[in-house]
Tab-separated table of C-alpha atoms in Angstrom:
chain	number	residue	atom	x	y	z
A	180	MET	CA	129.111	0.854	38.901
A	181	SER	CA	127.973	-0.225	42.336
A	182	ALA	CA	125.442	-3.018	42.741
A	183	HIS	CA	122.309	-2.334	44.777
A	184	PRO	CA	119.691	-4.636	46.339
A	185	THR	CA	116.819	-4.837	43.854
A	186	ASP	CA	114.209	-3.659	46.357
A	187	ALA	CA	116.164	-0.666	47.662
A	188	PRO	CA	116.726	2.759	46.095
A	189	ALA	CA	120.259	3.657	45.077
A	190	PRO	CA	121.946	5.390	48.029
A	191	THR	CA	123.056	8.978	47.528
A	192	THR	CA	125.285	9.638	50.555
A	193	VAL	CA	128.905	10.405	49.661
A	194	ARG	CA	131.401	9.355	52.326
A	195	ALA	CA	134.544	11.163	53.460
A	196	ASP	CA	136.705	8.948	51.226
A	197	GLY	CA	134.455	9.546	48.214
A	198	ARG	CA	132.726	6.163	48.261
A	199	ALA	CA	129.013	5.555	47.912
A	200	PRO	CA	127.337	3.786	50.866
A	201	ASP	CA	127.458	0.430	49.052
A	202	ASP	CA	131.061	0.659	47.814
A	203	LEU	CA	133.892	-1.478	49.129
A	204	ARG	CA	137.272	0.075	49.745
A	205	PRO	CA	139.906	-0.866	47.134
A	206	ILE	CA	140.525	-4.601	47.641
A	207	ARG	CA	143.766	-6.338	46.741
A	208	ILE	CA	144.778	-9.960	47.326
A	209	THR	CA	148.404	-10.884	46.618
A	210	ARG	CA	149.216	-14.614	46.720
A	211	GLY	CA	152.609	-16.166	47.400
A	212	TRP	CA	153.693	-13.395	49.782
A	213	LEU	CA	155.862	-15.754	51.846
A	214	ASP	CA	158.330	-18.260	50.424
A	215	ALA	CA	158.015	-21.006	53.037
A	216	ALA	CA	154.278	-21.192	53.765
A	217	GLU	CA	152.145	-23.676	51.831
A	218	GLY	CA	149.699	-20.837	51.256
A	219	SER	CA	150.178	-17.133	51.915
A	220	VAL	CA	148.344	-13.947	51.052
A	221	LEU	CA	148.649	-10.242	51.695
A	222	VAL	CA	145.084	-8.935	51.748
A	223	GLU	CA	144.337	-5.220	51.643
A	224	PHE	CA	141.002	-3.572	52.409
A	225	GLY	CA	141.943	0.042	51.738
A	226	ASN	CA	144.594	0.893	54.337
A	227	THR	CA	143.966	-2.272	56.358
A	228	ARG	CA	146.602	-4.875	55.532
A	229	VAL	CA	146.680	-8.436	56.865
A	230	LEU	CA	149.230	-11.159	56.148
A	231	CYS	CA	147.647	-14.631	56.108
A	232	ALA	CA	149.882	-17.723	56.117
A	233	ALA	CA	148.478	-21.257	55.878
A	234	SER	CA	150.671	-24.089	57.182
A	235	PHE	CA	149.918	-27.670	56.109
A	236	THR	CA	150.921	-30.376	58.586
A	237	ALA	CA	150.431	-34.124	58.300
A	238	GLY	CA	148.527	-35.444	61.311
A	239	VAL	CA	145.829	-34.033	63.553
A	240	PRO	CA	145.438	-33.075	67.221
A	241	ARG	CA	145.312	-36.007	69.641
A	242	TRP	CA	141.565	-35.714	70.139
A	243	ARG	CA	141.069	-36.028	66.354
A	244	LYS	CA	143.292	-39.076	65.731
A	245	GLY	CA	141.633	-42.101	64.208
A	246	SER	CA	138.636	-40.128	62.977
A	247	GLY	CA	139.794	-40.009	59.375
A	248	GLU	CA	139.054	-36.295	59.410
A	249	GLY	CA	141.332	-33.285	59.283
A	250	TRP	CA	141.308	-30.011	61.173
A	251	VAL	CA	141.509	-26.339	60.220
A	252	THR	CA	142.132	-23.612	62.767
A	253	ALA	CA	143.396	-20.035	62.838
A	254	GLU	CA	145.364	-17.597	64.967
A	255	TYR	CA	145.026	-13.814	64.801
A	256	ALA	CA	147.402	-11.132	66.041
A	257	MET	CA	148.286	-7.486	65.484
A	258	LEU	CA	151.762	-6.050	65.115
A	259	PRO	CA	152.615	-3.532	67.846
A	260	ARG	CA	152.533	-0.591	65.435
A	261	ALA	CA	149.564	-1.665	63.327
A	262	THR	CA	147.652	1.214	64.932
A	263	ASN	CA	148.326	4.918	65.528
A	264	THR	CA	149.960	4.235	68.892
A	265	ARG	CA	152.137	1.280	69.813
A	266	ASN	CA	150.603	-1.660	71.662
A	267	ASP	CA	152.710	-4.193	73.540
A	268	ARG	CA	152.883	-7.654	72.052
A	269	GLU	CA	150.520	-9.996	73.866
A	270	SER	CA	153.385	-12.466	74.294
A	271	VAL	CA	155.210	-9.809	76.322
A	272	ARG	CA	152.145	-9.175	78.462
A	273	GLY	CA	152.060	-12.882	79.248
A	274	ARG	CA	148.539	-13.617	78.088
A	275	ILE	CA	146.406	-13.520	74.966
A	276	GLY	CA	143.578	-10.991	75.128
A	277	GLY	CA	139.914	-11.862	74.872
A	278	ARG	CA	139.495	-9.969	71.593
A	279	THR	CA	142.346	-11.924	70.028
A	280	HIS	CA	140.844	-15.256	71.124
A	281	GLU	CA	137.428	-14.218	69.826
A	282	ILE	CA	138.724	-13.219	66.390
A	283	SER	CA	140.921	-16.322	66.095
A	284	ARG	CA	137.905	-18.526	66.757
A	285	LEU	CA	135.785	-16.553	64.296
A	286	ILE	CA	138.317	-17.043	61.503
A	287	GLY	CA	138.598	-20.755	62.255
A	288	ARG	CA	134.810	-21.245	62.278
A	289	SER	CA	134.485	-19.358	59.007
A	290	LEU	CA	137.050	-21.547	57.254
A	291	ARG	CA	135.633	-24.798	58.635
A	292	ALA	CA	132.231	-23.828	57.243
A	293	VAL	CA	133.505	-24.371	53.691
A	294	ILE	CA	135.956	-27.257	54.064
A	295	ASP	CA	135.202	-30.977	53.951
A	296	VAL	CA	137.335	-32.274	56.813
A	297	ALA	CA	136.793	-35.880	55.692
A	298	ALA	CA	138.182	-35.083	52.236
A	299	LEU	CA	141.136	-33.322	53.881
A	300	GLY	CA	142.073	-36.563	55.631
A	301	GLU	CA	144.029	-36.591	58.874
A	302	ASN	CA	145.905	-33.401	58.127
A	303	THR	CA	145.929	-30.040	59.875
A	304	ILE	CA	145.990	-26.581	58.335
A	305	VAL	CA	146.698	-23.627	60.620
A	306	VAL	CA	146.136	-20.157	59.192
A	307	ASP	CA	148.029	-17.340	60.932
A	308	CYS	CA	146.560	-13.888	60.336
A	309	ASP	CA	148.816	-11.006	61.344
A	310	VAL	CA	147.561	-7.448	61.029
A	311	LEU	CA	150.314	-5.264	59.584
A	312	GLN	CA	148.212	-2.104	59.496
A	313	ALA	CA	144.754	-1.557	60.977
A	314	ASP	CA	142.190	0.863	59.595
A	315	GLY	CA	138.957	-0.931	60.437
A	316	GLY	CA	137.720	-4.336	59.317
A	317	THR	CA	140.783	-6.343	60.324
A	318	ARG	CA	138.791	-9.493	61.130
A	319	THR	CA	136.802	-9.348	57.906
A	320	ALA	CA	139.945	-8.790	55.841
A	321	ALA	CA	141.597	-11.681	57.692
A	322	ILE	CA	138.750	-14.073	56.865
A	323	THR	CA	138.718	-13.015	53.217
A	324	GLY	CA	142.471	-13.465	52.830
A	325	ALA	CA	142.612	-16.604	54.968
A	326	TYR	CA	140.322	-18.429	52.559
A	327	VAL	CA	142.686	-17.794	49.638
A	328	ALA	CA	145.707	-18.893	51.688
A	329	LEU	CA	143.754	-21.997	52.734
A	330	ALA	CA	142.942	-22.792	49.104
A	331	ASP	CA	146.642	-22.649	48.218
A	332	ALA	CA	147.533	-24.892	51.165
A	333	VAL	CA	144.912	-27.428	50.069
A	334	ALA	CA	146.311	-27.317	46.526
A	335	TRP	CA	149.790	-27.924	47.975
A	336	GLY	CA	148.485	-30.980	49.837
A	337	LEU	CA	146.941	-32.374	46.663
A	338	GLU	CA	150.093	-31.729	44.637
A	339	HIS	CA	152.330	-33.429	47.204
A	340	GLY	CA	150.091	-36.445	47.746
A	341	GLU	CA	149.136	-35.523	51.310
A	342	VAL	CA	145.484	-35.280	50.256
A	343	ARG	CA	143.763	-37.979	48.219
A	344	ARG	CA	143.919	-37.163	44.524
A	345	GLY	CA	140.607	-35.893	43.215
A	346	ALA	CA	139.291	-35.031	46.678
A	347	HIS	CA	136.979	-32.014	46.750
A	348	VAL	CA	138.227	-30.454	49.961
A	349	LEU	CA	136.773	-26.973	49.501
A	350	ARG	CA	132.994	-26.933	49.198
A	351	ASP	CA	132.670	-23.183	48.663
A	352	SER	CA	134.501	-19.920	49.187
A	353	VAL	CA	133.985	-17.658	52.201
A	354	SER	CA	134.520	-13.949	52.772
A	355	ALA	CA	133.480	-11.317	55.276
A	356	VAL	CA	132.704	-7.625	55.391
A	357	SER	CA	131.719	-5.002	57.928
A	358	VAL	CA	128.549	-2.936	57.706
A	359	GLY	CA	127.191	-0.260	59.992
A	360	ILE	CA	124.868	2.658	60.519
A	361	VAL	CA	126.737	5.962	60.646
A	362	ASP	CA	124.846	9.248	60.985
A	363	GLY	CA	121.664	7.313	60.268
A	364	ALA	CA	122.908	5.820	56.980
A	365	PRO	CA	123.703	2.121	56.349
A	366	LEU	CA	127.283	1.836	55.054
A	367	LEU	CA	129.424	-0.982	53.664
A	368	ASP	CA	133.027	-1.764	54.661
A	369	LEU	CA	133.739	0.745	57.424
A	370	PRO	CA	137.224	2.214	57.921
A	371	TYR	CA	138.248	3.173	61.451
A	372	ALA	CA	136.966	6.762	61.156
A	373	GLU	CA	133.460	5.479	60.433
A	374	ASP	CA	133.612	2.496	62.761
A	375	VAL	CA	134.236	4.638	65.839
A	376	ARG	CA	131.182	6.782	65.019
A	377	ALA	CA	128.831	3.945	64.123
A	378	GLU	CA	125.505	3.739	65.932
A	379	THR	CA	125.366	0.084	64.873
A	380	ASP	CA	128.190	-2.043	63.539
A	381	MET	CA	128.146	-5.574	62.241
A	382	ASN	CA	130.530	-8.167	60.812
A	383	VAL	CA	128.975	-10.584	58.343
A	384	VAL	CA	130.559	-13.813	57.060
A	385	VAL	CA	129.062	-15.251	53.866
A	386	THR	CA	129.882	-18.173	51.568
A	387	GLY	CA	130.436	-17.688	47.865
A	388	SER	CA	127.000	-19.172	47.191
A	389	GLY	CA	125.387	-16.563	49.443
A	390	SER	CA	124.736	-18.445	52.697
A	391	PHE	CA	125.425	-16.769	56.019
A	392	VAL	CA	128.109	-18.297	58.238
A	393	GLU	CA	128.062	-15.745	61.039
A	394	VAL	CA	126.462	-12.390	61.803
A	395	GLN	CA	127.921	-10.330	64.660
A	396	GLY	CA	126.016	-7.108	65.280
A	397	THR	CA	125.839	-4.598	68.101
A	398	ALA	CA	123.930	-1.379	68.682
A	399	GLU	CA	126.496	1.011	70.106
A	400	GLY	CA	123.876	3.726	70.600
A	401	ALA	CA	120.167	3.496	69.822
A	402	PRO	CA	118.764	0.018	69.094
A	403	PHE	CA	118.270	-0.885	65.431
A	404	ASP	CA	115.010	-2.144	63.968
A	405	ARG	CA	114.247	-4.969	61.544
A	406	ALA	CA	114.295	-2.694	58.498
A	407	GLU	CA	117.774	-1.438	59.413
A	408	LEU	CA	118.960	-5.000	60.015
A	409	ASP	CA	117.675	-6.055	56.592
A	410	ALA	CA	119.363	-3.057	54.967
A	411	LEU	CA	122.687	-3.959	56.595
A	412	LEU	CA	122.439	-7.610	55.552
A	413	ASP	CA	121.586	-6.561	51.986
A	414	LEU	CA	124.693	-4.375	51.950
A	415	ALA	CA	126.802	-7.234	53.310
A	416	LEU	CA	125.601	-9.527	50.523
A	417	VAL	CA	126.483	-6.877	47.935
A	418	GLY	CA	129.983	-6.656	49.394
A	419	THR	CA	130.656	-10.365	49.813
A	420	ARG	CA	129.521	-11.108	46.251
A	421	GLN	CA	132.200	-8.728	45.051
A	422	LEU	CA	134.757	-10.198	47.452
A	423	ALA	CA	134.010	-13.713	46.145
A	424	ALA	CA	134.850	-12.491	42.653
A	425	VAL	CA	138.099	-10.886	43.858
A	426	GLN	CA	139.067	-14.149	45.586
A	427	ALA	CA	138.290	-16.142	42.450
A	428	ALA	CA	140.314	-13.807	40.259
A	429	ALA	CA	143.273	-14.081	42.651
A	430	LEU	CA	143.105	-17.877	42.565
A	431	GLU	CA	142.783	-17.995	38.778
A	432	ALA	CA	146.012	-16.064	38.298
A	433	PRO	CA	149.440	-17.700	38.659
A	434	ALA	CA	151.413	-16.657	41.722
A	435	PRO	CA	154.981	-17.324	42.921
A	436	GLY	CA	155.110	-21.026	43.752
A	437	HIS	CA	151.387	-21.484	43.081
A	438	PRO	CA	149.733	-22.412	39.780
A	439	PRO	CA	146.223	-21.231	38.890
A	440	HIS	CA	143.563	-23.271	40.681
A	441	PRO	CA	141.355	-25.698	38.781
A	442	GLN	CA	137.611	-25.353	39.317
A	443	SER	CA	137.544	-28.499	41.492
A	444	ASP	CA	139.826	-27.005	44.126
A	445	ALA	CA	138.168	-23.659	44.767
A	446	VAL	CA	135.140	-21.645	43.804
A	447	ALA	CA	136.512	-19.759	40.826
A	448	GLY	CA	135.954	-18.623	37.276
A	449	ASP	CA	132.435	-18.460	35.870
A	450	GLU	CA	130.909	-19.843	39.076
A	451	ALA	CA	132.287	-17.024	41.224
A	452	ARG	CA	131.477	-14.414	38.612
A	453	SER	CA	127.912	-15.713	38.509
A	454	VAL	CA	127.731	-15.488	42.299
A	455	ALA	CA	129.052	-11.951	42.043
A	456	GLY	CA	126.598	-10.999	39.317
A	457	LEU	CA	129.519	-10.380	36.957
A	458	ALA	CA	129.025	-13.233	34.497
């Protein structure tokens, strides 16, 4: 059963893929996808698939040395045939596009919102997010998967003595989801077919405890009013609560090369289920 904001009537619109307006696409997070990375995840939002690999490196950038604090950053890219028609690799073009830079920075900001860089110590974690197949919501899927890969990389650092034992590096979880107004109706988690028709579309990044990290919204057609904005944010909170529970369940389960996470290392178990309204 879908969850609904308490002050809003249950939506009745049925979408082309059979979902209700407040339903996520099928979500799957598979840990340990790569053998070499300290943390890796294949995250699937319906037909959108993103591979997230977190690399743990001792040391920090030059401008960070001596601070006692670590650094977390991210890079985002799409495979040439992630979309219906082939796109040249940006490395072949000779420059990284503005959209790629923007999304890379968004992922990095989202992860840094929930990590204690002092507890991380002078270590760097880089999360590479590569879109294998794009069907809308690639940046939100990347953020959601990147957090789980980051959690595994942090656990690796603790296990190998690179991070001080007992340090609480992760303060919360973080996930993201798209929302939009399509044919006058607020919808959650838009695939490409809905995204291209949206009068308003928005990407919302939220912590596991329900705080907003970033809200990116644009009216593609008519401007939206405050009531529509509130409806979209309510939908985003419904979606990210469910995503927090999916992340927690993924981290609780053993994965190749990765044991289940204790509660101190990631938002998991009863805490995440409570956040998700599933306890």
